[in-house]
C-alpha cells in the first residue's frame, strides 16, 4: 500500500511521541528537566510541584525515584502558600547549588511534613545572605520563573520544610527527618518573621558546614524537637544584644509539657556552636516545669 506524504508524516510523528514516553503519563513541565533520578528546576512553582505534587507531576505511571535529587538551577521564589509533602517521596535532597531563595508569603511558603511521614529530607547548599534591614524585597523572580515580583527574605516557618502541626500539649514522635547540609543563612539585622529553624516535632540534623545567623525578629531562632550534628561544623547565632528575642533562642516544640527532655547530639569529630547574644532571653525557653537539656557528645 502506498502512503501519501502527509499520512507518512503523521505516522512518524505518532511514533516519535509514543517513543519519547508520553504514554508514561508524565506531565510536561518546561522548567523541569530530568537525568536519571536527578530533576532540575528553575522556578519555585516547579520545586513545589515535585515536593507536593500540587500540579499532578507524579502519577501511578510516573512514580518518583526512591532517592530523588532536586537541583535548583538559579535563584527562586517559593510560592506564597503551604502544601503537604507528597506521600510518595521517601528520600529527597534539594540542592540549591549556592543559590538564594525568597518567600512569596512570610507566614507560608513551606512544605508541610505530616506527623505520619518517614521521609528523609535534605536541604543543601543554600546561600541566603542579606544585610537588608527590611524583610520585603522587590525585583526578585516570581514563583513561576516568568518575571519579577515582590517577595520576602525570610519566613516565620523555617527553610522550605516545616510540619503540619505546631506546639502541642504532648510529645509526638516522627520518623521523618530534615538534614541541613552546607547551609548559609545569614540575616544579621532585625527582620520581621525571621525564624529559619521551625520543624516542630520533625527531628533535624546538620552535616557539612552550616552557619545560621539571625538577629531579632520578635520570634525565636527555632521551634524544634532537637539539635543533632552528624558531621562537620555548625554555628547558630541569635539575637543582636539590644532588642529581645521572643522568650528564648529556641522553643522546644513540646513547650507546654513538664519533665520533657531536649536532646543535643554531636557526633565525634563534629562541632556545634550556639551563641545567644540576647542576655535577657535564655538559650532554651521551656514553658513547662522540670524540663532539661541533654547533651550527647
GROMACS .gro file of N, CA and C in nm, residues 116-274:
model
  477
  116UNK      N    1   0.286   1.153   6.028
  116UNK     CA    2   0.295   1.011   5.994
  116UNK      C    3   0.406   0.983   5.892
  117UNK      N    4   0.475   1.086   5.846
  117UNK     CA    5   0.576   1.069   5.741
  117UNK      C    6   0.703   1.006   5.797
  118UNK      N    7   0.773   0.931   5.711
  118UNK     CA    8   0.905   0.879   5.745
  118UNK      C    9   1.009   0.925   5.642
  119UNK      N   10   0.976   1.028   5.565
  119UNK     CA   11   1.064   1.075   5.459
  119UNK      C   12   1.192   1.135   5.518
  120UNK      N   13   1.303   1.108   5.451
  120UNK     CA   14   1.432   1.165   5.489
  120UNK      C   15   1.463   1.277   5.389
  121UNK      N   16   1.467   1.399   5.439
  121UNK     CA   17   1.474   1.517   5.354
  121UNK      C   18   1.602   1.595   5.382
  122UNK      N   19   1.667   1.644   5.278
  122UNK     CA   20   1.790   1.721   5.292
  122UNK      C   21   1.776   1.853   5.218
  123UNK      N   22   1.811   1.960   5.285
  123UNK     CA   23   1.821   2.093   5.224
  123UNK      C   24   1.969   2.126   5.217
  124UNK      N   25   2.024   2.140   5.096
  124UNK     CA   26   2.168   2.151   5.079
  124UNK      C   27   2.208   2.277   5.003
  125UNK      N   28   2.326   2.328   5.037
  125UNK     CA   29   2.393   2.434   4.961
  125UNK      C   30   2.306   2.558   4.941
  126UNK      N   31   2.238   2.597   5.049
  126UNK     CA   32   2.162   2.723   5.048
  126UNK      C   33   2.258   2.838   5.076
  127UNK      N   34   2.235   2.951   5.011
  127UNK     CA   35   2.314   3.070   5.038
  127UNK      C   36   2.221   3.190   5.051
  128UNK      N   37   2.146   3.193   5.162
  128UNK     CA   38   2.053   3.304   5.188
  128UNK      C   39   2.125   3.408   5.274
  129UNK      N   40   2.172   3.513   5.210
  129UNK     CA   41   2.253   3.614   5.276
  129UNK      C   42   2.203   3.752   5.239
  130UNK      N   43   2.182   3.836   5.341
  130UNK     CA   44   2.140   3.973   5.314
  130UNK      C   45   2.169   4.062   5.434
  131UNK      N   46   2.214   4.184   5.407
  131UNK     CA   47   2.232   4.286   5.510
  131UNK      C   48   2.115   4.383   5.514
  132UNK      N   49   2.005   4.348   5.449
  132UNK     CA   50   1.888   4.436   5.446
  132UNK      C   51   1.831   4.456   5.586
  133UNK      N   52   1.766   4.568   5.606
  133UNK     CA   53   1.703   4.598   5.734
  133UNK      C   54   1.552   4.584   5.728
  134UNK      N   55   1.497   4.555   5.611
  134UNK     CA   56   1.355   4.526   5.597
  134UNK      C   57   1.339   4.394   5.523
  135UNK      N   58   1.233   4.325   5.554
  135UNK     CA   59   1.214   4.189   5.503
  135UNK      C   60   1.172   4.185   5.357
  136UNK      N   61   1.096   4.284   5.312
  136UNK     CA   62   1.040   4.281   5.177
  136UNK      C   63   1.142   4.325   5.073
  137UNK      N   64   1.147   4.252   4.964
  137UNK     CA   65   1.238   4.285   4.854
  137UNK      C   66   1.159   4.289   4.723
  138UNK      N   67   1.203   4.372   4.630
  138UNK     CA   68   1.138   4.383   4.500
  138UNK      C   69   1.233   4.340   4.390
  139UNK      N   70   1.175   4.310   4.275
  139UNK     CA   71   1.256   4.276   4.159
  139UNK      C   72   1.318   4.138   4.162
  140UNK      N   73   1.265   4.051   4.247
  140UNK     CA   74   1.318   3.914   4.252
  140UNK      C   75   1.232   3.824   4.162
  141UNK      N   76   1.278   3.705   4.127
  141UNK     CA   77   1.197   3.619   4.039
  141UNK      C   78   1.062   3.586   4.100
  142UNK      N   79   0.957   3.584   4.017
  142UNK     CA   80   0.829   3.537   4.069
  142UNK      C   81   0.832   3.385   4.080
  143UNK      N   82   0.732   3.328   4.146
  143UNK     CA   83   0.736   3.185   4.174
  143UNK      C   84   0.728   3.101   4.048
  144UNK      N   85   0.669   3.156   3.941
  144UNK     CA   86   0.659   3.083   3.815
  144UNK      C   87   0.788   3.091   3.734
  145UNK      N   88   0.877   3.181   3.772
  145UNK     CA   89   1.001   3.197   3.697
  145UNK      C   90   0.983   3.267   3.564
  146UNK      N   91   0.874   3.342   3.551
  146UNK     CA   92   0.844   3.406   3.423
  146UNK      C   93   0.864   3.556   3.427
  147UNK      N   94   0.898   3.611   3.540
  147UNK     CA   95   0.915   3.755   3.553
  147UNK      C   96   0.962   3.789   3.693
  148UNK      N   97   0.939   3.913   3.735
  148UNK     CA   98   0.980   3.956   3.868
  148UNK      C   99   0.860   3.981   3.958
  149UNK      N  100   0.889   3.989   4.090
  149UNK     CA  101   0.783   4.007   4.187
  149UNK      C  102   0.840   4.068   4.313
  150UNK      N  103   0.751   4.101   4.406
  150UNK     CA  104   0.789   4.141   4.540
  150UNK      C  105   0.777   4.021   4.632
  151UNK      N  106   0.880   3.994   4.710
  151UNK     CA  107   0.878   3.876   4.796
  151UNK      C  108   0.947   3.911   4.929
  152UNK      N  109   0.986   3.808   5.004
  152UNK     CA  110   1.041   3.828   5.138
  152UNK      C  111   1.172   3.751   5.154
  153UNK      N  112   1.261   3.809   5.232
  153UNK     CA  113   1.390   3.746   5.257
  153UNK      C  114   1.379   3.626   5.350
  154UNK      N  115   1.288   3.633   5.445
  154UNK     CA  116   1.280   3.529   5.547
  154UNK      C  117   1.135   3.491   5.572
  155UNK      N  118   1.116   3.380   5.642
  155UNK     CA  119   0.983   3.335   5.675
  155UNK      C  120   0.976   3.299   5.823
  156UNK      N  121   0.855   3.288   5.873
  156UNK     CA  122   0.832   3.251   6.012
  156UNK      C  123   0.845   3.101   6.031
  157UNK      N  124   0.832   3.024   5.923
  157UNK     CA  125   0.820   2.879   5.936
  157UNK      C  126   0.937   2.803   5.877
  158UNK      N  127   1.058   2.856   5.887
  158UNK     CA  128   1.174   2.777   5.853
  158UNK      C  129   1.214   2.777   5.708
  159UNK      N  130   1.317   2.698   5.678
  159UNK     CA  131   1.375   2.689   5.545
  159UNK      C  132   1.312   2.575   5.466
  160UNK      N  133   1.217   2.609   5.383
  160UNK     CA  134   1.150   2.518   5.290
  160UNK      C  135   1.057   2.418   5.358
  161UNK      N  136   1.108   2.339   5.455
  161UNK     CA  137   1.026   2.236   5.519
  161UNK      C  138   0.983   2.279   5.659
  162UNK      N  139   0.858   2.248   5.691
  162UNK     CA  140   0.808   2.264   5.827
  162UNK      C  141   0.721   2.143   5.857
  163UNK      N  142   0.626   2.156   5.948
  163UNK     CA  143   0.541   2.041   5.978
  163UNK      C  144   0.395   2.082   5.977
  164UNK      N  145   0.307   1.983   5.980
  164UNK     CA  146   0.164   2.012   5.973
  164UNK      C  147   0.102   2.034   6.110
  165UNK      N  148   0.185   2.051   6.213
  165UNK     CA  149   0.133   2.075   6.347
  165UNK      C  150   0.234   2.154   6.427
  166UNK      N  151   0.187   2.249   6.505
  166UNK     CA  152   0.277   2.333   6.582
  166UNK      C  153   0.297   2.282   6.723
  167UNK      N  154   0.315   2.376   6.816
  167UNK     CA  155   0.337   2.341   6.955
  167UNK      C  156   0.221   2.256   7.005
  168UNK      N  157   0.252   2.142   7.065
  168UNK     CA  158   0.147   2.051   7.108
  168UNK      C  159   0.150   2.032   7.257
  169UNK      N  160   0.041   1.981   7.309
  169UNK     CA  161   0.033   1.951   7.451
  169UNK      C  162   0.094   1.818   7.486
  170UNK      N  163   0.139   1.743   7.387
  170UNK     CA  164   0.200   1.614   7.411
  170UNK      C  165   0.308   1.586   7.309
  171UNK      N  166   0.408   1.512   7.348
  171UNK     CA  167   0.514   1.482   7.253
  171UNK      C  168   0.462   1.390   7.144
  172UNK      N  169   0.516   1.408   7.026
  172UNK     CA  170   0.478   1.328   6.912
  172UNK      C  171   0.604   1.280   6.842
  173UNK      N  172   0.624   1.151   6.838
  173UNK     CA  173   0.741   1.101   6.768
  173UNK      C  174   0.715   1.104   6.618
  174UNK      N  175   0.820   1.129   6.542
  174UNK     CA  176   0.807   1.135   6.397
  174UNK      C  177   0.930   1.069   6.336
  175UNK      N  178   0.908   0.980   6.240
  175UNK     CA  179   1.018   0.907   6.178
  175UNK      C  180   1.084   0.985   6.066
  176UNK      N  181   1.025   1.097   6.026
  176UNK     CA  182   1.088   1.181   5.923
  176UNK      C  183   1.206   1.257   5.984
  177UNK      N  184   1.287   1.316   5.898
  177UNK     CA  185   1.399   1.398   5.944
  177UNK      C  186   1.436   1.497   5.835
  178UNK      N  187   1.473   1.619   5.879
  178UNK     CA  188   1.524   1.720   5.787
  178UNK      C  189   1.672   1.743   5.818
  179UNK      N  190   1.758   1.723   5.719
  179UNK     CA  191   1.901   1.746   5.734
  179UNK      C  192   1.939   1.873   5.659
  180UNK      N  193   2.015   1.959   5.726
  180UNK     CA  194   2.069   2.079   5.664
  180UNK      C  195   2.217   2.055   5.635
  181UNK      N  196   2.253   2.063   5.508
  181UNK     CA  197   2.388   2.029   5.464
  181UNK      C  198   2.449   2.148   5.391
  182UNK      N  199   2.555   2.204   5.449
  182UNK     CA  200   2.623   2.319   5.387
  182UNK      C  201   2.527   2.435   5.361
  183UNK      N  202   2.460   2.477   5.467
  183UNK     CA  203   2.362   2.584   5.458
  183UNK      C  204   2.418   2.712   5.520
  184UNK      N  205   2.411   2.820   5.445
  184UNK     CA  206   2.442   2.953   5.498
  184UNK      C  207   2.313   3.033   5.499
  185UNK      N  208   2.273   3.075   5.618
  185UNK     CA  209   2.155   3.160   5.636
  185UNK      C  210   2.200   3.277   5.722
  186UNK      N  211   2.238   3.386   5.656
  186UNK     CA  212   2.299   3.500   5.725
  186UNK      C  213   2.209   3.622   5.710
  187UNK      N  214   2.123   3.643   5.809
  187UNK     CA  215   2.032   3.758   5.812
  187UNK      C  216   2.056   3.831   5.945
  188UNK      N  217   2.161   3.913   5.954
  188UNK     CA  218   2.205   3.966   6.083
  188UNK      C  219   2.122   4.082   6.137
  189UNK      N  220   2.030   4.136   6.058
  189UNK     CA  221   1.953   4.252   6.103
  189UNK      C  222   1.813   4.210   6.151
  190UNK      N  223   1.743   4.306   6.206
  190UNK     CA  224   1.615   4.278   6.270
  190UNK      C  225   1.504   4.270   6.167
  191UNK      N  226   1.491   4.152   6.105
  191UNK     CA  227   1.387   4.129   6.005
  191UNK      C  228   1.264   4.067   6.068
  192UNK      N  229   1.147   4.111   6.026
  192UNK     CA  230   1.022   4.054   6.078
  192UNK      C  231   1.006   3.909   6.031
  193UNK      N  232   0.952   3.826   6.119
  193UNK     CA  233   0.924   3.685   6.086
  193UNK      C  234   1.050   3.611   6.041
  194UNK      N  235   1.157   3.630   6.112
  194UNK     CA  236   1.284   3.568   6.072
  194UNK      C  237   1.313   3.450   6.165
  195UNK      N  238   1.262   3.334   6.129
  195UNK     CA  239   1.277   3.214   6.212
  195UNK      C  240   1.316   3.096   6.122
  196UNK      N  241   1.446   3.077   6.097
  196UNK     CA  242   1.489   2.981   5.995
  196UNK      C  243   1.472   2.835   6.033
  197UNK      N  244   1.468   2.801   6.162
  197UNK     CA  245   1.453   2.662   6.205
  197UNK      C  246   1.316   2.644   6.270
  198UNK      N  247   1.228   2.577   6.200
  198UNK     CA  248   1.092   2.561   6.253
  198UNK      C  249   1.029   2.434   6.196
  199UNK      N  250   1.065   2.321   6.255
  199UNK     CA  251   1.009   2.194   6.209
  199UNK      C  252   0.921   2.129   6.315
  200UNK      N  253   0.906   2.195   6.430
  200UNK     CA  254   0.823   2.144   6.539
  200UNK      C  255   0.863   2.000   6.576
  201UNK      N  256   0.775   1.901   6.553
  201UNK     CA  257   0.803   1.765   6.600
  201UNK      C  258   0.896   1.686   6.508
  202UNK      N  259   0.930   1.740   6.391
  202UNK     CA  260   1.017   1.668   6.298
  202UNK      C  261   1.162   1.689   6.339
  203UNK      N  262   1.238   1.582   6.367
  203UNK     CA  263   1.378   1.596   6.408
  203UNK      C  264   1.463   1.661   6.298
  204UNK      N  265   1.567   1.732   6.341
  204UNK     CA  266   1.658   1.795   6.245
  204UNK      C  267   1.800   1.744   6.266
  205UNK      N  268   1.881   1.759   6.162
  205UNK     CA  269   2.018   1.709   6.163
  205UNK      C  270   2.103   1.804   6.079
  206UNK      N  271   2.231   1.817   6.115
  206UNK     CA  272   2.324   1.901   6.039
  206UNK      C  273   2.442   1.818   5.992
  207UNK      N  274   2.482   1.840   5.868
  207UNK     CA  275   2.603   1.780   5.813
  207UNK      C  276   2.677   1.888   5.734
  208UNK      N  277   2.807   1.868   5.715
  208UNK     CA  278   2.884   1.965   5.640
  208UNK      C  279   2.909   2.091   5.722
  209UNK      N  280   2.922   2.204   5.654
  209UNK     CA  281   2.949   2.332   5.719
  209UNK      C  282   2.825   2.420   5.712
  210UNK      N  283   2.770   2.454   5.828
  210UNK     CA  284   2.647   2.533   5.834
  210UNK      C  285   2.669   2.657   5.921
  211UNK      N  286   2.612   2.768   5.877
  211UNK     CA  287   2.618   2.891   5.956
  211UNK      C  288   2.483   2.960   5.948
  212UNK      N  289   2.416   2.973   6.062
  212UNK     CA  290   2.284   3.034   6.068
  212UNK      C  291   2.293   3.153   6.163
  213UNK      N  292   2.266   3.273   6.111
  213UNK     CA  293   2.276   3.395   6.190
  213UNK      C  294   2.146   3.473   6.175
  214UNK      N  295   2.081   3.500   6.286
  214UNK     CA  296   1.964   3.587   6.285
  214UNK      C  297   1.978   3.687   6.399
  215UNK      N  298   1.919   3.802   6.381
  215UNK     CA  299   1.918   3.899   6.490
  215UNK      C  300   1.788   3.879   6.567
  216UNK      N  301   1.703   3.979   6.568
  216UNK     CA  302   1.579   3.969   6.644
  216UNK      C  303   1.462   3.990   6.550
  217UNK      N  304   1.365   3.903   6.557
  217UNK     CA  305   1.250   3.912   6.469
  217UNK      C  306   1.120   3.915   6.546
  218UNK      N  307   1.128   3.926   6.678
  218UNK     CA  308   1.008   3.905   6.758
  218UNK      C  309   0.973   3.759   6.764
  219UNK      N  310   1.066   3.674   6.717
  219UNK     CA  311   1.047   3.530   6.716
  219UNK      C  312   1.168   3.465   6.781
  220UNK      N  313   1.172   3.334   6.776
  220UNK     CA  314   1.290   3.260   6.817
  220UNK      C  315   1.373   3.228   6.692
  221UNK      N  316   1.493   3.179   6.714
  221UNK     CA  317   1.569   3.127   6.600
  221UNK      C  318   1.504   2.998   6.552
  222UNK      N  319   1.452   2.919   6.647
  222UNK     CA  320   1.391   2.793   6.606
  222UNK      C  321   1.289   2.740   6.703
  223UNK      N  322   1.190   2.669   6.649
  223UNK     CA  323   1.095   2.588   6.725
  223UNK      C  324   1.113   2.445   6.674
  224UNK      N  325   1.186   2.366   6.750
  224UNK     CA  326   1.236   2.238   6.702
  224UNK      C  327   1.230   2.134   6.813
  225UNK      N  328   1.248   2.008   6.775
  225UNK     CA  329   1.241   1.898   6.871
  225UNK      C  330   1.377   1.857   6.925
  226UNK      N  331   1.485   1.898   6.853
  226UNK     CA  332   1.619   1.851   6.890
  226UNK      C  333   1.724   1.931   6.815
  227UNK      N  334   1.850   1.907   6.849
  227UNK     CA  335   1.963   1.954   6.770
  227UNK      C  336   2.058   1.835   6.753
  228UNK      N  337   2.093   1.805   6.628
  228UNK     CA  338   2.182   1.692   6.602
  228UNK      C  339   2.283   1.733   6.495
  229UNK      N  340   2.411   1.709   6.522
  229UNK     CA  341   2.516   1.735   6.424
  229UNK      C  342   2.587   1.603   6.397
  230UNK      N  343   2.567   1.547   6.280
  230UNK     CA  344   2.626   1.417   6.246
  230UNK      C  345   2.769   1.430   6.197
  231UNK      N  346   2.801   1.544   6.135
  231UNK     CA  347   2.936   1.565   6.083
  231UNK      C  348   2.958   1.713   6.059
  232UNK      N  349   3.084   1.752   6.048
  232UNK     CA  350   3.115   1.888   6.011
  232UNK      C  351   3.101   1.988   6.124
  233UNK      N  352   3.082   2.114   6.085
  233UNK     CA  353   3.076   2.225   6.180
  233UNK      C  354   2.949   2.305   6.159
  234UNK      N  355   2.875   2.323   6.267
  234UNK     CA  356   2.751   2.402   6.260
  234UNK      C  357   2.756   2.512   6.365
  235UNK      N  358   2.728   2.635   6.321
  235UNK     CA  359   2.725   2.750   6.411
  235UNK      C  360   2.591   2.820   6.398
  236UNK      N  361   2.526   2.845   6.513
  236UNK     CA  362   2.396   2.913   6.515
  236UNK      C  363   2.406   3.031   6.610
  237UNK      N  364   2.374   3.151   6.559
  237UNK     CA  365   2.383   3.274   6.637
  237UNK      C  366   2.247   3.343   6.635
  238UNK      N  367   2.200   3.382   6.752
  238UNK     CA  368   2.072   3.452   6.761
  238UNK      C  369   2.083   3.576   6.847
  239UNK      N  370   2.002   3.677   6.815
  239UNK     CA  371   2.000   3.800   6.894
  239UNK      C  372   2.102   3.901   6.847
  240UNK      N  373   2.077   4.030   6.887
  240UNK     CA  374   2.170   4.135   6.847
  240UNK      C  375   2.220   4.215   6.967
  241UNK      N  376   2.189   4.171   7.087
  241UNK     CA  377   2.238   4.238   7.206
  241UNK      C  378   2.155   4.355   7.252
  242UNK      N  379   2.054   4.392   7.176
  242UNK     CA  380   1.973   4.508   7.216
  242UNK      C  381   1.825   4.470   7.223
  243UNK      N  382   1.765   4.442   7.110
  243UNK     CA  383   1.624   4.402   7.110
  243UNK      C  384   1.612   4.261   7.167
  244UNK      N  385   1.495   4.227   7.214
  244UNK     CA  386   1.479   4.099   7.283
  244UNK      C  387   1.429   3.987   7.195
  245UNK      N  388   1.492   3.871   7.204
  245UNK     CA  389   1.436   3.752   7.143
  245UNK      C  390   1.303   3.721   7.209
  246UNK      N  391   1.213   3.663   7.136
  246UNK     CA  392   1.080   3.634   7.189
  246UNK      C  393   1.084   3.512   7.279
  247UNK      N  394   1.105   3.534   7.407
  247UNK     CA  395   1.102   3.424   7.504
  247UNK      C  396   1.235   3.355   7.519
  248UNK      N  397   1.297   3.317   7.410
  248UNK     CA  398   1.424   3.246   7.414
  248UNK      C  399   1.476   3.223   7.274
  249UNK      N  400   1.599   3.174   7.266
  249UNK     CA  401   1.658   3.149   7.135
  249UNK      C  402   1.593   3.029   7.068
  250UNK      N  403   1.562   2.925   7.146
  250UNK     CA  404   1.493   2.807   7.094
  250UNK      C  405   1.371   2.776   7.180
  251UNK      N  406   1.264   2.737   7.113
  251UNK     CA  407   1.147   2.679   7.179
  251UNK      C  408   1.144   2.530   7.146
  252UNK      N  409   1.150   2.442   7.245
  252UNK     CA  410   1.120   2.302   7.218
  252UNK      C  411   0.975   2.291   7.172
  253UNK      N  412   0.950   2.206   7.075
  253UNK     CA  413   0.814   2.202   7.019
  253UNK      C  414   0.711   2.157   7.120
  254UNK      N  415   0.753   2.082   7.221
  254UNK     CA  416   0.661   2.032   7.324
  254UNK      C  417   0.656   2.130   7.441
  255UNK      N  418   0.663   2.258   7.412
  255UNK     CA  419   0.691   2.359   7.514
  255UNK      C  420   0.594   2.359   7.632
  256UNK      N  421   0.476   2.306   7.615
  256UNK     CA  422   0.378   2.309   7.723
  256UNK      C  423   0.393   2.194   7.821
  257UNK      N  424   0.486   2.103   7.796
  257UNK     CA  425   0.498   1.984   7.879
  257UNK      C  426   0.589   2.004   7.998
  258UNK      N  427   0.567   1.924   8.101
  258UNK     CA  428   0.657   1.916   8.214
  258UNK      C  429   0.747   1.793   8.201
  259UNK      N  430   0.864   1.800   8.263
  259UNK     CA  431   0.957   1.686   8.269
  259UNK      C  432   0.990   1.631   8.130
  260UNK      N  433   1.013   1.723   8.035
  260UNK     CA  434   1.048   1.683   7.899
  260UNK      C  435   1.196   1.709   7.875
  261UNK      N  436   1.253   1.633   7.784
  261UNK     CA  437   1.396   1.641   7.756
  261UNK      C  438   1.420   1.692   7.615
  262UNK      N  439   1.514   1.787   7.601
  262UNK     CA  440   1.554   1.837   7.470
  262UNK      C  441   1.693   1.782   7.440
  263UNK      N  442   1.706   1.690   7.344
  263UNK     CA  443   1.837   1.627   7.319
  263UNK      C  444   1.924   1.706   7.221
  264UNK      N  445   2.052   1.717   7.255
  264UNK     CA  446   2.153   1.772   7.165
  264UNK      C  447   2.257   1.663   7.142
  265UNK      N  448   2.269   1.617   7.019
  265UNK     CA  449   2.361   1.508   6.985
  265UNK      C  450   2.467   1.560   6.889
  266UNK      N  451   2.593   1.549   6.929
  266UNK     CA  452   2.704   1.593   6.845
  266UNK      C  453   2.798   1.474   6.827
  267UNK      N  454   2.814   1.430   6.704
  267UNK     CA  455   2.896   1.312   6.675
  267UNK      C  456   3.043   1.342   6.700
  268UNK      N  457   3.119   1.238   6.722
  268UNK     CA  458   3.264   1.250   6.742
  268UNK      C  459   3.326   1.316   6.620
  269UNK      N  460   3.406   1.420   6.644
  269UNK     CA  461   3.471   1.492   6.535
  269UNK      C  462   3.389   1.607   6.481
  270UNK      N  463   3.260   1.616   6.518
  270UNK     CA  464   3.173   1.725   6.472
  270UNK      C  465   3.173   1.837   6.576
  271UNK      N  466   3.127   1.954   6.535
  271UNK     CA  467   3.125   2.071   6.624
  271UNK      C  468   2.993   2.144   6.613
  272UNK      N  469   2.936   2.181   6.727
  272UNK     CA  470   2.816   2.264   6.733
  272UNK      C  471   2.846   2.383   6.823
  273UNK      N  472   2.829   2.504   6.768
  273UNK     CA  473   2.849   2.627   6.845
  273UNK      C  474   2.718   2.704   6.849
  274UNK      N  475   2.668   2.730   6.968
  274UNK     CA  476   2.545   2.807   6.987
  274UNK      C  477   2.579   2.936   7.059
   0.00000   0.00000   0.00000
